[in-house]
PDB file of C-alpha atoms and ligand atoms in Angstrom:
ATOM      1  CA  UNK A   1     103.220 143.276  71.116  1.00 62.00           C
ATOM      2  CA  UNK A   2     102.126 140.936  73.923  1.00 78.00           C
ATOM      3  CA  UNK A   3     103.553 141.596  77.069  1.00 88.00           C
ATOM      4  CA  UNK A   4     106.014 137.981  77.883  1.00 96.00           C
ATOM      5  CA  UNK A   5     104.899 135.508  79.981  1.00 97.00           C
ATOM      6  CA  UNK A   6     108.389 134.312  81.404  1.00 97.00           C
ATOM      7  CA  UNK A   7     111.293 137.411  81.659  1.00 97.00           C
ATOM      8  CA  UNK A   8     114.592 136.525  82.618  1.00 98.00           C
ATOM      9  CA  UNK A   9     116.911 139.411  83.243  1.00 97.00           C
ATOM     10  CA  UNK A  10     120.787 138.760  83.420  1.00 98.00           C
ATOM     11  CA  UNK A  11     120.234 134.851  85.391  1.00 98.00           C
ATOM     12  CA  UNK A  12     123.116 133.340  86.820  1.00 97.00           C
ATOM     13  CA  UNK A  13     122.889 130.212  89.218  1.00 96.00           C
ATOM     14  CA  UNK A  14     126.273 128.946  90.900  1.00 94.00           C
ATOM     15  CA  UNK A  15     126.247 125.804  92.289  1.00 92.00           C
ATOM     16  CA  UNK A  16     128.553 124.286  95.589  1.00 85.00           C
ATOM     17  CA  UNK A  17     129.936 127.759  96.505  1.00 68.00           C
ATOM     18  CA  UNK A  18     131.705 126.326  99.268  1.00 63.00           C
ATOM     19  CA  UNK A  19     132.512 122.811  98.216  1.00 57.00           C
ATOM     20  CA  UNK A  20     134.916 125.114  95.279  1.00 53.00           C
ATOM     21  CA  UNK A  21     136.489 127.567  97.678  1.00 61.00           C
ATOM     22  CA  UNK A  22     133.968 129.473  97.649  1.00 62.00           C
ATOM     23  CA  UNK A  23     133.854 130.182  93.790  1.00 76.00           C
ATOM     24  CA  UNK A  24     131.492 127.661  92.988  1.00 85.00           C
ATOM     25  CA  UNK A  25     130.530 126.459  89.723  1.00 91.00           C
ATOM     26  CA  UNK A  26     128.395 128.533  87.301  1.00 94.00           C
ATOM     27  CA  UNK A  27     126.295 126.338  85.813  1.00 97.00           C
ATOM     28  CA  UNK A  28     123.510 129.263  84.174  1.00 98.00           C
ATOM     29  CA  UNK A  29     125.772 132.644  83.437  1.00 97.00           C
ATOM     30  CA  UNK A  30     123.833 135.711  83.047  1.00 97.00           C
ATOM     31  CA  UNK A  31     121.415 134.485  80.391  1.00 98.00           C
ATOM     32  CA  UNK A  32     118.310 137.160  79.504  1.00 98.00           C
ATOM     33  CA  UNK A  33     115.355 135.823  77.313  1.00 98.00           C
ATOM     34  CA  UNK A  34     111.515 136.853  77.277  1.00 98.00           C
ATOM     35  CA  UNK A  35     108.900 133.925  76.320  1.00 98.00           C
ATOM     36  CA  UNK A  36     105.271 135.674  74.806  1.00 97.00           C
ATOM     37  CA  UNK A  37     102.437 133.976  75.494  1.00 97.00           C
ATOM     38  CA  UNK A  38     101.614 131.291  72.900  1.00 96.00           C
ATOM     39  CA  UNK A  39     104.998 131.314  71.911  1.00 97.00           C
ATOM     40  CA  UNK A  40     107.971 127.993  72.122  1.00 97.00           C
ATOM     41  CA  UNK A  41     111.476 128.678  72.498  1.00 98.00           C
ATOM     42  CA  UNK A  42     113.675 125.475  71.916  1.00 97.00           C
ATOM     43  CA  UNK A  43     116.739 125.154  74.860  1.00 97.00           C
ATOM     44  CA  UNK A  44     119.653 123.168  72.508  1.00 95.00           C
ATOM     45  CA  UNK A  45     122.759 122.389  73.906  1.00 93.00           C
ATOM     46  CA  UNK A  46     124.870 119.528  74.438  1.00 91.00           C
ATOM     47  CA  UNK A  47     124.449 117.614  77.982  1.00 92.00           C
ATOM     48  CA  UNK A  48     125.935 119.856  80.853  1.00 95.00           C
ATOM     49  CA  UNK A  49     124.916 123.042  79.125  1.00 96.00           C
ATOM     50  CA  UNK A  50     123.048 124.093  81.971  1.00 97.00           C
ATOM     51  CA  UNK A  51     118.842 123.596  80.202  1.00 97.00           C
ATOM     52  CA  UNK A  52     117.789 122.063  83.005  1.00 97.00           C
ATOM     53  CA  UNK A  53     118.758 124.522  85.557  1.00 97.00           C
ATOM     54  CA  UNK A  54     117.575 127.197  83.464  1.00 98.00           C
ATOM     55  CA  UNK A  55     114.583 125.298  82.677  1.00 98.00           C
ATOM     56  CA  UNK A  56     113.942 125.024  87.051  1.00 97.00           C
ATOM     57  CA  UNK A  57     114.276 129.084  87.103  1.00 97.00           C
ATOM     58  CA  UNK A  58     111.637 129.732  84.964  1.00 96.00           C
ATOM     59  CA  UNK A  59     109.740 127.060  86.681  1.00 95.00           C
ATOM     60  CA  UNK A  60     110.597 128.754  90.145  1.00 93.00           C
ATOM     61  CA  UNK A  61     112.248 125.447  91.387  1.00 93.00           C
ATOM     62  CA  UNK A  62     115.673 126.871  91.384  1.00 94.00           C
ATOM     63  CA  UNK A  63     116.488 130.690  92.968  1.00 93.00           C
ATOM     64  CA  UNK A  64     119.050 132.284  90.422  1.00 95.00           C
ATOM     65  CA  UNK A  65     122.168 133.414  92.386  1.00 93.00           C
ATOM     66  CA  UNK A  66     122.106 137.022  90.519  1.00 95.00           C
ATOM     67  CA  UNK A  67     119.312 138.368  88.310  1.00 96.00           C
ATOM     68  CA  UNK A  68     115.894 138.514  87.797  1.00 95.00           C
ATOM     69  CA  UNK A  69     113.018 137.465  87.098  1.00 95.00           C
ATOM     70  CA  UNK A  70     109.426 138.316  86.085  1.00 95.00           C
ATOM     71  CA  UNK A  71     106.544 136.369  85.541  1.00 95.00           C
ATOM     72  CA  UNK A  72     103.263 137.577  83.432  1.00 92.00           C
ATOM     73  CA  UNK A  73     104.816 141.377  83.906  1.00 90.00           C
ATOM     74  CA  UNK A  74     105.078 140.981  87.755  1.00 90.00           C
ATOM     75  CA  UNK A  75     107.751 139.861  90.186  1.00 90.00           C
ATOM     76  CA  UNK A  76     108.173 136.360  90.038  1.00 87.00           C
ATOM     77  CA  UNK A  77     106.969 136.185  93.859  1.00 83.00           C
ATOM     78  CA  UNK A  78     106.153 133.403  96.083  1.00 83.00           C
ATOM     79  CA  UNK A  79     105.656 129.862  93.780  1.00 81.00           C
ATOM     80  CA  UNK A  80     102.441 129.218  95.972  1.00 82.00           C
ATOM     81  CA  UNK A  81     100.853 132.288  94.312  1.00 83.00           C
ATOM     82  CA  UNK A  82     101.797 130.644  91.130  1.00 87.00           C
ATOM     83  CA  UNK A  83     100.154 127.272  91.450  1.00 87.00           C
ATOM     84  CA  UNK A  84      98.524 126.097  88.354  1.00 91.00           C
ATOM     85  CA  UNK A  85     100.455 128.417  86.373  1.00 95.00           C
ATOM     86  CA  UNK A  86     103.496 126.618  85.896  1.00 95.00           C
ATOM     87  CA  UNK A  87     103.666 123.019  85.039  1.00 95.00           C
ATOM     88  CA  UNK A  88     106.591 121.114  83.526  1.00 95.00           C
ATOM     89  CA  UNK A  89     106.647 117.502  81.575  1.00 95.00           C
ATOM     90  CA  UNK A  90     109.807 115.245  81.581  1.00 93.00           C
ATOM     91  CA  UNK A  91     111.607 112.952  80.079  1.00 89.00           C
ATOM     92  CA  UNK A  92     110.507 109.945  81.760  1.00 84.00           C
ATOM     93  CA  UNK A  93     106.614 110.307  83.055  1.00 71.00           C
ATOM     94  CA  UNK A  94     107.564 107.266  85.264  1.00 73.00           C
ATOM     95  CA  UNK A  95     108.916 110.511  87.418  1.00 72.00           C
ATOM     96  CA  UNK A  96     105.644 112.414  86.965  1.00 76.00           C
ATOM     97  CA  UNK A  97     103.028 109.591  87.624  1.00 88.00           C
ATOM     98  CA  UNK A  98     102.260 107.790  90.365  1.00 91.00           C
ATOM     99  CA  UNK A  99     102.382 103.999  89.296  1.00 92.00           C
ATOM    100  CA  UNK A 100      99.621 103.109  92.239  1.00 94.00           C
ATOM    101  CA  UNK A 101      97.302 105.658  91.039  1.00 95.00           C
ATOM    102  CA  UNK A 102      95.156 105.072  88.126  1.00 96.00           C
ATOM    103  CA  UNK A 103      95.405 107.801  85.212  1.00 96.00           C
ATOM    104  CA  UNK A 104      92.663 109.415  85.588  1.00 97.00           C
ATOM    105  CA  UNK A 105      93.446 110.410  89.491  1.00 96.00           C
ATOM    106  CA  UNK A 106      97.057 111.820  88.332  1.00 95.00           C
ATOM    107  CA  UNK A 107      95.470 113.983  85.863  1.00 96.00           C
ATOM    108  CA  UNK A 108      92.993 115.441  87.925  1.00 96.00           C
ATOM    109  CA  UNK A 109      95.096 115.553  90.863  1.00 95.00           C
ATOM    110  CA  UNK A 110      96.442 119.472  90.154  1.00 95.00           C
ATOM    111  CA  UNK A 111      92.943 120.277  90.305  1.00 96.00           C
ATOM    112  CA  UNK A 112      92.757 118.594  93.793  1.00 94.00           C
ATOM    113  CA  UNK A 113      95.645 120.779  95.121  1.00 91.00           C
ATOM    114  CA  UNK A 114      93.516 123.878  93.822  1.00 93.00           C
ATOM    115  CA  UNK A 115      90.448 122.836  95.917  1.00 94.00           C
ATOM    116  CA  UNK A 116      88.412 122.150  92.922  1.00 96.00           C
ATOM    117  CA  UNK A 117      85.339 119.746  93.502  1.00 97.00           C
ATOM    118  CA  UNK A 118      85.289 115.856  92.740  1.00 96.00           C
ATOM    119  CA  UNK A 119      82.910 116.345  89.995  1.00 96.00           C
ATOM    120  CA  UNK A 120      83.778 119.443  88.082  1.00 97.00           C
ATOM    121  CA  UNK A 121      87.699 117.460  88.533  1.00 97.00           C
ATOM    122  CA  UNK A 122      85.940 114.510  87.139  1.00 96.00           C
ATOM    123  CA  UNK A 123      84.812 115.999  84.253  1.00 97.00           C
ATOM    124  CA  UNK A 124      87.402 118.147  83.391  1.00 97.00           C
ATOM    125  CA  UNK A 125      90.129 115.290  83.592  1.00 97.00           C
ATOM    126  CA  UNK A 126      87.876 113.364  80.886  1.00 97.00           C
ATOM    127  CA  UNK A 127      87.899 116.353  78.971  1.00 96.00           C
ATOM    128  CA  UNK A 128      91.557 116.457  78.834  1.00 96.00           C
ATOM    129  CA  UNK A 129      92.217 112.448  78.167  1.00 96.00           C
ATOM    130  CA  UNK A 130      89.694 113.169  75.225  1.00 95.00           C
ATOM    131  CA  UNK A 131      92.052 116.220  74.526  1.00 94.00           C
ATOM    132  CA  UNK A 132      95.361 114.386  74.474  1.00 95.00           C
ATOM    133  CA  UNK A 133      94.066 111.771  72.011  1.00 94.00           C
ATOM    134  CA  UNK A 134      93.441 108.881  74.575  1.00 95.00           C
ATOM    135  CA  UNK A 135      89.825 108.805  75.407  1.00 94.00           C
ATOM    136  CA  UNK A 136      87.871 108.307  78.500  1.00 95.00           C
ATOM    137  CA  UNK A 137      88.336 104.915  78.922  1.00 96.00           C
ATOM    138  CA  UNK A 138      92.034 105.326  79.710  1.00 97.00           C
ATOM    139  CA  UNK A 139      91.243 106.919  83.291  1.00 97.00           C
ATOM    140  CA  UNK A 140      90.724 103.673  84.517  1.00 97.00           C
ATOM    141  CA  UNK A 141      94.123 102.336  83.763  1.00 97.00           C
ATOM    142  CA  UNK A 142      97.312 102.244  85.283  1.00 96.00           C
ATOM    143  CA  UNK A 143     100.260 103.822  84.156  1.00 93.00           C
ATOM    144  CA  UNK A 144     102.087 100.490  83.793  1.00 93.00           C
ATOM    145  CA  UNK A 145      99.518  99.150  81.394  1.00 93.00           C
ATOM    146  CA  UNK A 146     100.544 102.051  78.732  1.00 94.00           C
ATOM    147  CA  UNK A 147     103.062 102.563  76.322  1.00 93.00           C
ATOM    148  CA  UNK A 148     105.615 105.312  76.672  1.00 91.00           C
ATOM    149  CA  UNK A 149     103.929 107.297  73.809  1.00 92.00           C
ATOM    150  CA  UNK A 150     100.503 106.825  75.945  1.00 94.00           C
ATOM    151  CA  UNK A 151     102.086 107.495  79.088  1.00 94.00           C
ATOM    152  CA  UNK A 152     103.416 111.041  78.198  1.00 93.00           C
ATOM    153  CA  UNK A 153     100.403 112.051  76.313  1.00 94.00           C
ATOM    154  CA  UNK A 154      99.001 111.344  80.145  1.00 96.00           C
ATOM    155  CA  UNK A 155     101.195 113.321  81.458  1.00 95.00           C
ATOM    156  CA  UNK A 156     100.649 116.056  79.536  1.00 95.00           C
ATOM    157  CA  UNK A 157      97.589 115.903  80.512  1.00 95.00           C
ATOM    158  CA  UNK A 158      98.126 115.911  83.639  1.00 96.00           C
ATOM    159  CA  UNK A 159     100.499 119.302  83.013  1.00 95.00           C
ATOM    160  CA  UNK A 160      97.528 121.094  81.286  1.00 95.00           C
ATOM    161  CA  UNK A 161      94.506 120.367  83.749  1.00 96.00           C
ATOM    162  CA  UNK A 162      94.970 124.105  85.506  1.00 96.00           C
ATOM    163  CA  UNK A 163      95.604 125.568  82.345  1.00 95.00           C
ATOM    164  CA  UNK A 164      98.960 126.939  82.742  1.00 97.00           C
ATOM    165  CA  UNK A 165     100.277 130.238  81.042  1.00 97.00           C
ATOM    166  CA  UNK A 166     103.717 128.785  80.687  1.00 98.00           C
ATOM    167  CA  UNK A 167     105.375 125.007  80.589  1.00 98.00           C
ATOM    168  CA  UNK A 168     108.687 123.734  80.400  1.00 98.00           C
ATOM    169  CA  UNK A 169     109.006 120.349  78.472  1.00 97.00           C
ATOM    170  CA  UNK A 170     112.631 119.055  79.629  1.00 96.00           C
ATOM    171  CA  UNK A 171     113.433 116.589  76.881  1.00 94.00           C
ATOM    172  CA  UNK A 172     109.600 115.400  76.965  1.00 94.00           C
ATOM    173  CA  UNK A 173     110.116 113.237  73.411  1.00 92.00           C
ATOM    174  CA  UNK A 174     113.439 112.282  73.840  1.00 90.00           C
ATOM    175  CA  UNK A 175     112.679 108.582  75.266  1.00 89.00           C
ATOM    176  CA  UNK A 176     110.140 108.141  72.547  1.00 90.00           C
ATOM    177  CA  UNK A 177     110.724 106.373  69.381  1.00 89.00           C
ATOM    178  CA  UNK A 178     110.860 109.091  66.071  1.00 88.00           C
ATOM    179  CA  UNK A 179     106.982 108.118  64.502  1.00 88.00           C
ATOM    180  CA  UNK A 180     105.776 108.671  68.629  1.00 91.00           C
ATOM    181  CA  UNK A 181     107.942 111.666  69.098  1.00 92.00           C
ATOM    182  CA  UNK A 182     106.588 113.006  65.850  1.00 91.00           C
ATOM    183  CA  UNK A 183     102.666 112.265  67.202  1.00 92.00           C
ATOM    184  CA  UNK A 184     103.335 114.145  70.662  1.00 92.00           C
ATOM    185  CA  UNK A 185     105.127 116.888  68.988  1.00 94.00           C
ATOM    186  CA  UNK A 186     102.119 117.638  66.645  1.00 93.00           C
ATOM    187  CA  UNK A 187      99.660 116.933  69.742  1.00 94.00           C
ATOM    188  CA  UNK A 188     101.689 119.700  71.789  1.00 95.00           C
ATOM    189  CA  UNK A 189     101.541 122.148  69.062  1.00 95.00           C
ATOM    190  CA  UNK A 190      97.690 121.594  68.691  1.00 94.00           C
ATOM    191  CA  UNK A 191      97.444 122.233  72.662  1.00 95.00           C
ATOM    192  CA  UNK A 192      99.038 125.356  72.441  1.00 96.00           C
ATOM    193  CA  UNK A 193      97.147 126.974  69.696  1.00 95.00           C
ATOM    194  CA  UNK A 194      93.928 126.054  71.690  1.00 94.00           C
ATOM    195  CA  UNK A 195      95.291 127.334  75.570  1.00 94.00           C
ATOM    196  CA  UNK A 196      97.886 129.836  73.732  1.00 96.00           C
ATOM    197  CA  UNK A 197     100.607 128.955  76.599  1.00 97.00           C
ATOM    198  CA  UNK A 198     104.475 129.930  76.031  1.00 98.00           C
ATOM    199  CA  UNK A 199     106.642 127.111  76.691  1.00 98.00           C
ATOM    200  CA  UNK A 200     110.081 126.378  77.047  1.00 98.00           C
ATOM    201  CA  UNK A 201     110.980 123.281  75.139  1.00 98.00           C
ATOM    202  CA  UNK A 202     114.269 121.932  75.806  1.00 97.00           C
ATOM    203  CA  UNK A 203     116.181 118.898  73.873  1.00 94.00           C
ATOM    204  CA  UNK A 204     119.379 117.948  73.117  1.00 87.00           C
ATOM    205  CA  UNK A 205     117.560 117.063  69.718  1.00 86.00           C
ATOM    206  CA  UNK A 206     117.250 120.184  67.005  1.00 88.00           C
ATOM    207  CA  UNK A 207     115.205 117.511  64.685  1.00 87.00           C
ATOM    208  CA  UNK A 208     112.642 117.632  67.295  1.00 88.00           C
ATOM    209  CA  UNK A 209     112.865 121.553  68.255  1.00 92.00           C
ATOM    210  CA  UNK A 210     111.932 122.091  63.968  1.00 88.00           C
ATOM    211  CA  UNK A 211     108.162 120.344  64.657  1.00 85.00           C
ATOM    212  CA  UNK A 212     107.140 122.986  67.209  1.00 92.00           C
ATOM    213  CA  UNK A 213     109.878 125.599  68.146  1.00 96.00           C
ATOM    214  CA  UNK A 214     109.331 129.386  66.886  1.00 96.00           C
ATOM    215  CA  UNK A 215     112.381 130.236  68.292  1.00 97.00           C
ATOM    216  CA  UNK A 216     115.767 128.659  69.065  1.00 96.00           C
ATOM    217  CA  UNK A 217     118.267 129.300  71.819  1.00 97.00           C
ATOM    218  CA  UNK A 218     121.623 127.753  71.557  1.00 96.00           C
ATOM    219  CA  UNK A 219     123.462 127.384  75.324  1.00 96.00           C
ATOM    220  CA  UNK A 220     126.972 126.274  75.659  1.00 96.00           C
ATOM    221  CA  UNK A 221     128.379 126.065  79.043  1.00 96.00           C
ATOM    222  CA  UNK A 222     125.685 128.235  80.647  1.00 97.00           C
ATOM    223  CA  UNK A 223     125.125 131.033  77.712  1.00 97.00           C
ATOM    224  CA  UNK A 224     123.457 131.593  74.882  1.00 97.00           C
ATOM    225  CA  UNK A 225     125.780 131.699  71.635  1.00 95.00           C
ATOM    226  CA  UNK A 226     122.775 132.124  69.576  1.00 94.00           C
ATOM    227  CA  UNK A 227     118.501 132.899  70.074  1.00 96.00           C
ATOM    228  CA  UNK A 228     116.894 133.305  66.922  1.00 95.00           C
ATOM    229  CA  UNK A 229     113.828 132.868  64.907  1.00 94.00           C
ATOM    230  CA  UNK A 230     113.935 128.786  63.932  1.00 93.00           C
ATOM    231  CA  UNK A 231     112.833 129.773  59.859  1.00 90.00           C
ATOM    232  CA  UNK A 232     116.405 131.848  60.026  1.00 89.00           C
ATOM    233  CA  UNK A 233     118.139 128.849  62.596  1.00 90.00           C
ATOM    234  CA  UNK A 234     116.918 126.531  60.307  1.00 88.00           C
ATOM    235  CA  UNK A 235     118.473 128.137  57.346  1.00 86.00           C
ATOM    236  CA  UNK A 236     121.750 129.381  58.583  1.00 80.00           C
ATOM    237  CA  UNK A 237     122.905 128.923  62.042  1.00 80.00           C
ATOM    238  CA  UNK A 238     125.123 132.210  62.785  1.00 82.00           C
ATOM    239  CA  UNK A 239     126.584 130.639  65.477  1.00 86.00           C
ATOM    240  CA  UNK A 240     129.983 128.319  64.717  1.00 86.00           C
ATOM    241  CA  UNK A 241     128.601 125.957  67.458  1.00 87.00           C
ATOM    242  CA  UNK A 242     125.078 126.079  65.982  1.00 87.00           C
ATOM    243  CA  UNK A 243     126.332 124.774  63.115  1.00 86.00           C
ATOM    244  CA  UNK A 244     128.327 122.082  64.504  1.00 84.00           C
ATOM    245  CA  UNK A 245     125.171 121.069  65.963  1.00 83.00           C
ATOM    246  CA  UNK A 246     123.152 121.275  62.972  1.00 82.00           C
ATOM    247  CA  UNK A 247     125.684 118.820  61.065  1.00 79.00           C
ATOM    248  CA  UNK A 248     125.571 116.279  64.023  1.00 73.00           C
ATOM    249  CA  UNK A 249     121.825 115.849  62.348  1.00 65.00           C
ATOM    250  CA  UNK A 250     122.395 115.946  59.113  1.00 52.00           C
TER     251      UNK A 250
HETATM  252  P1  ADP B   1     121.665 119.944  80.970  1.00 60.57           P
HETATM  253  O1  ADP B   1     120.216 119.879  81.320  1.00 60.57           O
HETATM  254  O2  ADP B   1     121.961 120.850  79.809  1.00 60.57           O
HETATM  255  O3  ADP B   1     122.256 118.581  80.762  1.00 60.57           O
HETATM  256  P2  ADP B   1     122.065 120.741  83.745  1.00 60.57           P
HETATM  257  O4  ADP B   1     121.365 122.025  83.969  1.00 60.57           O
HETATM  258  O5  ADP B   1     121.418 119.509  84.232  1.00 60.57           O
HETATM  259  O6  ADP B   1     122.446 120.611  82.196  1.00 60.57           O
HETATM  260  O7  ADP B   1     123.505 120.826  84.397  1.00 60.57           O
HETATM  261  C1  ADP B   1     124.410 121.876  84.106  1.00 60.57           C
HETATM  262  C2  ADP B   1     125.656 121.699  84.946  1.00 60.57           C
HETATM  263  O8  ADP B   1     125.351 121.938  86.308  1.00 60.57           O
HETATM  264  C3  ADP B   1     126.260 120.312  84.872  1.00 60.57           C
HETATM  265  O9  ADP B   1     127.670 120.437  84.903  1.00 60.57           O
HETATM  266  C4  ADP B   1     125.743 119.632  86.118  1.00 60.57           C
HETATM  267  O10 ADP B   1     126.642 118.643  86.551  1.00 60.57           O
HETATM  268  C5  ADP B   1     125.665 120.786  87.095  1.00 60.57           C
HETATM  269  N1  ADP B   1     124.588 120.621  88.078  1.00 60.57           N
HETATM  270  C6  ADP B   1     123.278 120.406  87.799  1.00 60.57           C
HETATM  271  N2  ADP B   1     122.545 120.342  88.924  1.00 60.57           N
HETATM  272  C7  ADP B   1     123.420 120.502  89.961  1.00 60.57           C
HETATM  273  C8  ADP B   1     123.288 120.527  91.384  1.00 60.57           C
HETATM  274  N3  ADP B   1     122.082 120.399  91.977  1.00 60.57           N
HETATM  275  N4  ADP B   1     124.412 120.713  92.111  1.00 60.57           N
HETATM  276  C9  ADP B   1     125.611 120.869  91.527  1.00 60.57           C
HETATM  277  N5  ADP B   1     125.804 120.866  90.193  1.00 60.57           N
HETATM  278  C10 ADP B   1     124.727 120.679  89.408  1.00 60.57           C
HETATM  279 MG1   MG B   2     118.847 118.288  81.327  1.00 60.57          MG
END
């Protein structure tokens, strides 16, 4: 077996210690999962469950108040030694793109961080708009001048330029209307049987977690009532609340 890319061991983040006499407020509570390379695990849960925060551990953004973590089989370490190794895509890419600069200079502008050269970033960021399904032509444009559907598959773009062993997508579909969704979904799956990254894909959404998920973690005020493989899920949730949240899709 592969060794994971992501390892969380026991995480729990509190938030406002003080603000709650000093109990605080756990919003992640003691949650363990390992992500393989090339592999997806869906984050379900209703709003409040906690994805996000666990989605900014793995992503390094937010320092768990107890456990650990481990990244490609080593301490997770300083998040400058990880640059171009983690990358995350949104909900809104409005967040991730700058509307003054043109497409093409947001995608390659990872690469810029990493010292790479104008024209090998050049290149490569025409490489991935051909990648993503847009072409070259789109590096001229503006992210205003796109449609949603276009403006995440920039963004995504933009995620993959350093080729990144691991992602989180934090309800990346979820603005997009269902035929879109469905396109980005495929396009995501494609990506990661070419660059083999693991990814964490969180939605509130389990119709959207089937397309692309190989496993599925259920959280529920800041655990896990149920991780398992989405052919089982898919069948029979164990999990009461699982199943509560299967019927909500019909
Ligand atoms: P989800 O992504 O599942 O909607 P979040 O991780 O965003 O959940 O939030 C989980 C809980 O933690 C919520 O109750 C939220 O209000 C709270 N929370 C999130 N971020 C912060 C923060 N920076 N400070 C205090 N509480 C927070
Ligand atoms: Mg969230």
């Amino acid at each position: 077996m592969t060794a994971p890319v992501v390892e969380l061991d026991k995480i729990t983040v509190t938030y406002g210690g003080r603000l709650f006499r000093g109990e605080g407020f756990q919003a992640v509570k003691g949650i363990s999962l390992a992500i393989a390379p090339g592999e997806t695990v869906g984050l379900v849960g209703e709003s409040g469950s906690g994805k996000t925060t666990l989605g900014r551990v793995c992503l390094g953004l937010q320092p768990p108040s107890a456990g650990h973590m481990r990244f490609g089989g080593a301490p997770f370490g300083r998040l400058r030694a990880r640059r171009g190794q983690l990358s995350v895509v949104l909900q809104h890419p409005e967040w991730a793109l700058n509307p003054r600069l043109s497409c093409g200079t947001s995608i390659e502008e990872p690469l810029m961080i990493l010292g790479v050269g104008a024209e090998e970033r050049r290149a490569r960021g025409t490489e991935m708009l051909e990648a993503v399904g847009l072409g070259a032509s789109f590096a001229d444009r503006y992210p205003g001048q796109l449609s949603g559907g276009q403006r995440q598959r920039v963004a995504i773009a933009r995620a993959l330029i350093t080729e990144p062993r691991f992602i989180v997508f934090d309800e990346a579909v979820s603005a997009l209307d269902v035929s879109v969704q469905a396109q980005v979904l495929n396009l995501i799956r494609e990506l990661q049987d070419q660059h083999g990254f693991g990814a964490l894909f969180i939605s509130h959404d389990l119709a959207a977690t089937r397309y692309i998920c190989h496993r599925i973690a259920v959280m529920y005020h800041g655990a896990f009532v149920e991780v398992a493989d989405a052919a089982r899920f898919y069948g029979v949730p164990e999990h009461p609340y699982s199943r509560k949240l299967m019927e909500a899709i019909g």
